[in-house]
Coordinates of N, CA and C in Angstrom, one line a residue:
X22 N 113.9 114.7 153.2 CA 115.1 114.3 153.8 C 116.1 115.3 153.6
X23 N 116.8 115.7 154.7 CA 117.9 116.7 154.6 C 119.1 116.1 153.9
X24 N 119.8 117.0 153.3 CA 121.0 116.6 152.6 C 122.1 116.3 153.6
X25 N 123.1 115.5 153.3 CA 124.1 115.2 154.3 C 124.9 116.5 154.5
X26 N 125.5 116.6 155.7 CA 126.4 117.7 156.0 C 127.6 117.8 155.1
X27 N 127.9 119.0 154.7 CA 129.1 119.1 153.8 C 130.3 119.2 154.7
X28 N 131.3 118.4 154.5 CA 132.5 118.4 155.2 C 133.5 119.4 154.5
X29 N 133.9 120.4 155.2 CA 134.8 121.3 154.6 C 136.2 121.2 155.3
X30 N 137.2 121.3 154.5 CA 138.6 121.1 155.0 C 139.4 122.3 154.6
X31 N 140.2 122.8 155.6 CA 141.2 123.7 155.3 C 142.3 123.0 154.4
X32 N 142.6 123.6 153.3 CA 143.5 122.9 152.4 C 142.8 121.9 151.5
X33 N 141.5 121.8 151.5 CA 140.8 120.9 150.6 C 140.8 121.2 149.2
X34 N 140.8 120.2 148.3 CA 140.7 120.4 146.9 C 139.4 119.8 146.4
X35 N 138.5 120.6 145.8 CA 137.1 120.2 145.5 C 136.8 120.4 144.0
X36 N 136.1 119.4 143.5 CA 135.4 119.5 142.2 C 134.0 119.9 142.5
X37 N 133.6 121.1 142.1 CA 132.2 121.6 142.4 C 131.5 121.8 141.1
X38 N 130.2 121.6 141.1 CA 129.4 122.0 139.9 C 128.1 122.6 140.4
X39 N 127.6 123.5 139.7 CA 126.3 124.1 139.9 C 125.5 124.1 138.6
X40 N 124.3 123.7 138.7 CA 123.4 123.6 137.5 C 122.1 124.4 137.7
X41 N 121.6 124.9 136.6 CA 120.4 125.6 136.6 C 119.2 124.6 137.0
X42 N 118.2 125.2 137.6 CA 117.1 124.4 138.0 C 116.4 123.8 136.8
X43 N 116.0 122.6 136.9 CA 115.3 121.9 135.8 C 116.3 121.9 134.5
X44 N 117.6 122.0 134.8 CA 118.6 122.0 133.8 C 118.5 123.2 132.8
X45 N 117.8 124.2 133.2 CA 117.7 125.4 132.4 C 119.0 126.1 132.3
X46 N 119.2 126.9 131.3 CA 120.4 127.7 131.1 C 120.7 128.7 132.2
X47 N 121.9 128.9 132.5 CA 122.3 129.9 133.5 C 123.0 131.1 132.9
X48 N 123.3 131.0 131.6 CA 123.9 132.1 130.8 C 123.1 132.2 129.6
X49 N 122.9 133.5 129.2 CA 122.2 133.8 128.0 C 123.1 134.1 126.9
X50 N 124.3 134.7 127.2 CA 125.2 135.1 126.2 C 126.6 135.2 126.8
X51 N 127.6 135.6 126.0 CA 129.0 135.7 126.5 C 129.1 136.8 127.5
X52 N 128.3 137.8 127.5 CA 128.4 138.8 128.6 C 128.0 138.2 129.9
X53 N 127.1 137.3 130.0 CA 126.8 136.6 131.2 C 127.9 135.7 131.7
X54 N 128.6 135.1 130.7 CA 129.8 134.3 131.1 C 130.9 135.2 131.6
X55 N 131.1 136.3 131.0 CA 132.1 137.3 131.5 C 131.8 137.7 132.9
X56 N 130.5 138.0 133.1 CA 130.0 138.5 134.4 C 130.3 137.4 135.5
X57 N 130.0 136.1 135.1 CA 130.3 135.0 136.0 C 131.8 135.0 136.4
X58 N 132.6 135.1 135.3 CA 134.1 135.1 135.6 C 134.5 136.2 136.5
X59 N 133.9 137.4 136.3 CA 134.2 138.5 137.2 C 133.8 138.2 138.7
X60 N 132.6 137.7 138.8 CA 132.1 137.3 140.2 C 133.0 136.2 140.8
X61 N 133.3 135.2 140.0 CA 134.2 134.1 140.4 C 135.5 134.7 140.9
X62 N 136.1 135.6 140.1 CA 137.4 136.2 140.5 C 137.3 136.9 141.8
X63 N 136.2 137.6 142.0 CA 136.1 138.3 143.3 C 135.9 137.3 144.5
X64 N 135.2 136.2 144.2 CA 135.0 135.2 145.3 C 136.3 134.5 145.6
X65 N 137.1 134.2 144.5 CA 138.4 133.6 144.7 C 139.3 134.5 145.6
X66 N 139.3 135.8 145.3 CA 140.1 136.7 146.1 C 139.6 136.8 147.5
X67 N 138.3 137.0 147.7 CA 137.7 137.2 149.0 C 137.9 136.0 149.9
X68 N 137.8 134.8 149.4 CA 137.8 133.6 150.2 C 139.2 132.9 150.1
X69 N 140.1 133.5 149.4 CA 141.5 133.0 149.3 C 141.6 131.6 148.6
X70 N 140.7 131.4 147.6 CA 140.7 130.1 146.9 C 141.7 130.1 145.8
X71 N 142.2 128.9 145.4 CA 143.0 128.8 144.2 C 142.2 127.9 143.3
X72 N 142.1 128.4 142.0 CA 141.3 127.7 141.0 C 142.3 126.9 140.2
X73 N 142.0 125.6 140.1 CA 142.9 124.7 139.3 C 142.3 124.4 137.9
X74 N 141.0 124.5 137.8 CA 140.3 124.3 136.5 C 138.9 124.8 136.6
X75 N 138.3 125.2 135.4 CA 136.9 125.5 135.4 C 136.4 125.3 134.0
X76 N 135.1 125.1 133.9 CA 134.4 124.9 132.6 C 133.0 125.5 132.7
X77 N 132.7 126.4 131.8 CA 131.3 127.0 131.7 C 130.5 126.3 130.6
X78 N 129.4 125.7 131.0 CA 128.5 125.1 130.0 C 127.3 125.9 130.0
X79 N 126.3 125.6 129.1 CA 125.1 126.4 129.0 C 124.3 126.4 130.2
X80 N 124.1 125.3 130.8 CA 123.2 125.2 132.0 C 123.9 124.8 133.3
X81 N 125.3 124.8 133.3 CA 126.0 124.5 134.5 C 127.5 124.9 134.4
X82 N 128.2 124.8 135.5 CA 129.6 125.0 135.4 C 130.3 124.0 136.3
X83 N 131.6 123.8 136.1 CA 132.4 123.0 136.9 C 133.6 123.9 137.3
X84 N 134.0 123.7 138.6 CA 135.3 124.3 139.0 C 136.0 123.3 139.9
X85 N 137.3 123.4 139.9 CA 138.2 122.7 140.8 C 138.9 123.7 141.6
X86 N 138.5 123.8 142.9 CA 139.1 124.9 143.7 C 139.8 124.3 145.0
X87 N 140.8 124.9 145.4 CA 141.5 124.6 146.6 C 141.2 125.6 147.6
X88 N 140.8 125.2 148.8 CA 140.4 126.1 149.9 C 141.4 126.1 151.0
X89 N 142.3 127.0 151.1 CA 143.2 127.1 152.2 C 142.5 127.2 153.6
X90 N 141.4 127.8 153.6 CA 140.5 127.8 154.8 C 139.3 127.0 154.5
X91 N 138.6 126.5 155.5 CA 137.4 125.7 155.4 C 136.2 126.6 155.1
X92 N 136.1 127.1 153.8 CA 135.0 128.1 153.5 C 134.4 127.8 152.2
X93 N 134.3 126.6 151.8 CA 133.7 126.3 150.5 C 132.2 126.7 150.4
X94 N 131.4 126.4 151.4 CA 130.0 126.7 151.4 C 129.8 128.2 151.3
X95 N 130.5 128.9 152.1 CA 130.3 130.4 152.1 C 130.7 131.0 150.8
X96 N 131.8 130.5 150.2 CA 132.2 131.0 148.9 C 131.2 130.7 147.8
X97 N 130.6 129.4 147.8 CA 129.7 129.0 146.8 C 128.4 129.8 147.0
X98 N 128.0 130.1 148.2 CA 126.8 130.9 148.4 C 127.0 132.3 147.8
X99 N 128.2 132.9 148.1 CA 128.5 134.2 147.5 C 128.5 134.1 146.0
X100 N 129.2 133.2 145.4 CA 129.3 133.1 144.0 C 127.9 133.0 143.3
X101 N 127.1 132.0 143.7 CA 125.8 131.8 143.1 C 124.9 133.0 143.4
X102 N 124.9 133.5 144.6 CA 124.0 134.6 145.0 C 124.3 135.9 144.3
X103 N 125.6 136.3 144.2 CA 125.9 137.5 143.6 C 125.8 137.4 142.0
X104 N 126.1 136.2 141.5 CA 125.9 136.1 140.0 C 124.4 136.1 139.7
X105 N 123.6 135.6 140.5 CA 122.1 135.7 140.3 C 121.7 137.1 140.3
X106 N 122.2 137.9 141.2 CA 121.8 139.3 141.3 C 122.3 140.1 140.0
X107 N 123.5 139.8 139.6 CA 124.0 140.4 138.4 C 123.2 140.0 137.2
X108 N 122.9 138.8 137.1 CA 122.1 138.2 135.9 C 120.7 138.9 135.9
X109 N 120.1 138.9 137.1 CA 118.7 139.5 137.1 C 118.7 140.9 136.8
X110 N 119.7 141.7 137.3 CA 119.8 143.1 137.1 C 120.0 143.3 135.6
X111 N 120.9 142.6 135.0 CA 121.2 142.7 133.5 C 120.0 142.4 132.7
X112 N 119.2 141.4 133.0 CA 118.1 141.0 132.2 C 116.7 141.5 132.7
X113 N 116.7 142.3 133.7 CA 115.4 142.9 134.2 C 114.5 141.9 134.8
X114 N 115.1 140.9 135.6 CA 114.3 139.9 136.2 C 114.3 140.1 137.7
X115 N 113.3 139.4 138.3 CA 113.3 139.4 139.8 C 113.3 138.0 140.3
X116 N 113.5 137.8 141.6 CA 113.5 136.5 142.1 C 114.9 135.9 142.1
X117 N 115.0 134.5 142.2 CA 116.3 133.9 142.2 C 116.4 133.0 140.9
X118 N 117.6 132.8 140.5 CA 117.8 132.0 139.3 C 117.8 130.5 139.5
X119 N 117.7 130.1 140.7 CA 117.7 128.7 141.0 C 118.9 127.9 140.5
X120 N 120.0 128.2 141.0 CA 121.2 127.4 140.7 C 121.5 126.5 141.9
X121 N 121.5 125.2 141.6 CA 121.8 124.2 142.6 C 123.3 123.9 142.6
X122 N 123.9 123.8 143.7 CA 125.4 123.5 143.7 C 125.6 122.1 144.3
X123 N 126.6 121.4 143.8 CA 127.0 120.1 144.3 C 128.5 120.0 144.3
X124 N 129.0 119.2 145.2 CA 130.4 118.9 145.1 C 130.4 117.4 144.6
X125 N 131.2 117.2 143.6 CA 131.2 115.9 143.0 C 132.4 115.0 143.2
X126 N 132.2 113.7 143.1 CA 133.2 112.7 142.9 C 133.0 112.0 141.6
X127 N 133.8 112.3 140.6 CA 133.6 111.8 139.3 C 132.2 112.0 138.9
X128 N 131.4 110.9 138.6 CA 130.1 111.1 138.1 C 129.0 110.9 139.2
X129 N 129.4 110.8 140.4 CA 128.4 110.6 141.5 C 128.0 112.0 142.0
X130 N 126.9 112.1 142.7 CA 126.5 113.4 143.2 C 126.6 113.5 144.7
X131 N 127.7 113.1 145.2 CA 128.0 113.2 146.7 C 129.2 113.9 147.0
X132 N 129.3 114.4 148.2 CA 130.5 115.2 148.6 C 131.7 114.4 148.6
X133 N 132.8 114.9 148.1 CA 134.1 114.4 148.3 C 135.1 115.5 148.0
X134 N 136.3 115.2 148.4 CA 137.4 116.1 148.0 C 138.2 115.3 147.0
X135 N 139.0 116.0 146.2 CA 139.9 115.3 145.3 C 141.2 115.0 146.2
X136 N 141.2 113.8 146.7 CA 142.2 113.5 147.7 C 143.5 112.8 147.2
X137 N 143.7 112.8 145.9 CA 145.0 112.3 145.5 C 145.4 112.9 144.1
X138 N 146.6 112.9 143.8 CA 147.1 113.5 142.5 C 146.4 112.8 141.3
X139 N 146.2 111.5 141.4 CA 145.6 110.7 140.3 C 144.1 111.2 140.1
X140 N 143.4 111.3 141.2 CA 142.0 111.8 141.1 C 142.0 113.2 140.6
X141 N 142.9 114.0 141.1 CA 142.9 115.4 140.6 C 143.1 115.5 139.1
X142 N 144.1 114.7 138.6 CA 144.3 114.7 137.1 C 143.1 114.2 136.4
X143 N 142.4 113.2 136.9 CA 141.2 112.7 136.3 C 140.1 113.8 136.3
X144 N 139.9 114.5 137.4 CA 138.9 115.6 137.5 C 139.3 116.7 136.5
X145 N 140.5 117.1 136.4 CA 140.9 118.1 135.4 C 140.6 117.7 134.0
X146 N 140.9 116.4 133.7 CA 140.7 115.9 132.3 C 139.2 115.9 132.1
X147 N 138.4 115.5 133.0 CA 136.9 115.4 132.9 C 136.4 116.8 132.6
X148 N 136.8 117.8 133.4 CA 136.3 119.2 133.3 C 136.7 119.8 131.9
X149 N 138.0 119.6 131.6 CA 138.4 120.3 130.3 C 137.9 119.6 129.1
X150 N 137.5 118.3 129.2 CA 136.8 117.6 128.1 C 135.3 117.7 128.0
X151 N 134.7 118.3 129.1 CA 133.3 118.4 129.1 C 132.6 119.0 127.9
X152 N 133.1 120.1 127.4 CA 132.4 120.7 126.2 C 132.5 119.7 125.0
X153 N 133.6 119.1 124.8 CA 133.8 118.2 123.7 C 132.9 117.0 123.9
X154 N 132.8 116.5 125.1 CA 132.0 115.3 125.4 C 130.5 115.6 125.2
X155 N 130.1 116.8 125.4 CA 128.7 117.2 125.2 C 128.4 117.7 123.8
X156 N 129.4 117.7 123.0 CA 129.3 118.1 121.6 C 128.8 119.5 121.6
X157 N 129.3 120.4 122.5 CA 128.7 121.7 122.6 C 129.9 122.7 122.8
X158 N 131.0 122.5 122.0 CA 132.1 123.3 122.2 C 132.1 124.5 121.2
X159 N 131.7 125.7 121.6 CA 131.8 126.8 120.7 C 133.2 127.3 120.6
X160 N 133.5 128.1 119.6 CA 134.8 128.6 119.5 C 135.1 129.5 120.7
X161 N 136.4 129.6 121.1 CA 136.8 130.5 122.2 C 136.3 131.9 121.9
X162 N 136.0 132.7 123.0 CA 135.6 134.1 122.8 C 136.5 134.9 121.9
X163 N 137.8 134.7 122.0 CA 138.7 135.4 121.2 C 138.6 135.2 119.7
X164 N 138.0 134.1 119.4 CA 137.8 133.7 117.9 C 136.5 134.1 117.4
X165 N 135.6 134.8 118.2 CA 134.3 135.1 117.7 C 134.3 136.5 117.1

């Protein structure tokens, strides 16, 4: 069965997550996380996104992005595709890293935009509390 069409809005505010296939890790170390941040920064600039929050976990990430243009899918394809190329080149791998992307509404796995200030605040809180909730919060990179 085909997935539902993604509705993209100019001026949309989205909570997006991408997870490794079979919940496998998508970062091996802090250099991979830094590489992801560099790629994400380039995607934000290229697609004119505004990032409101993000969280990198071992096998997935969350971002809350605002898209002044209706280009969420193109940007996510760029982000996951380029990061996979960087990851593979760095680790001497071939093929694709199998990162699946989803746009979330709270804990469901269906498309939505963050369509109110209240929802936005709840999404930010959920994202920033994710490492603590998973009991997987390493010290910040600056403290290592």
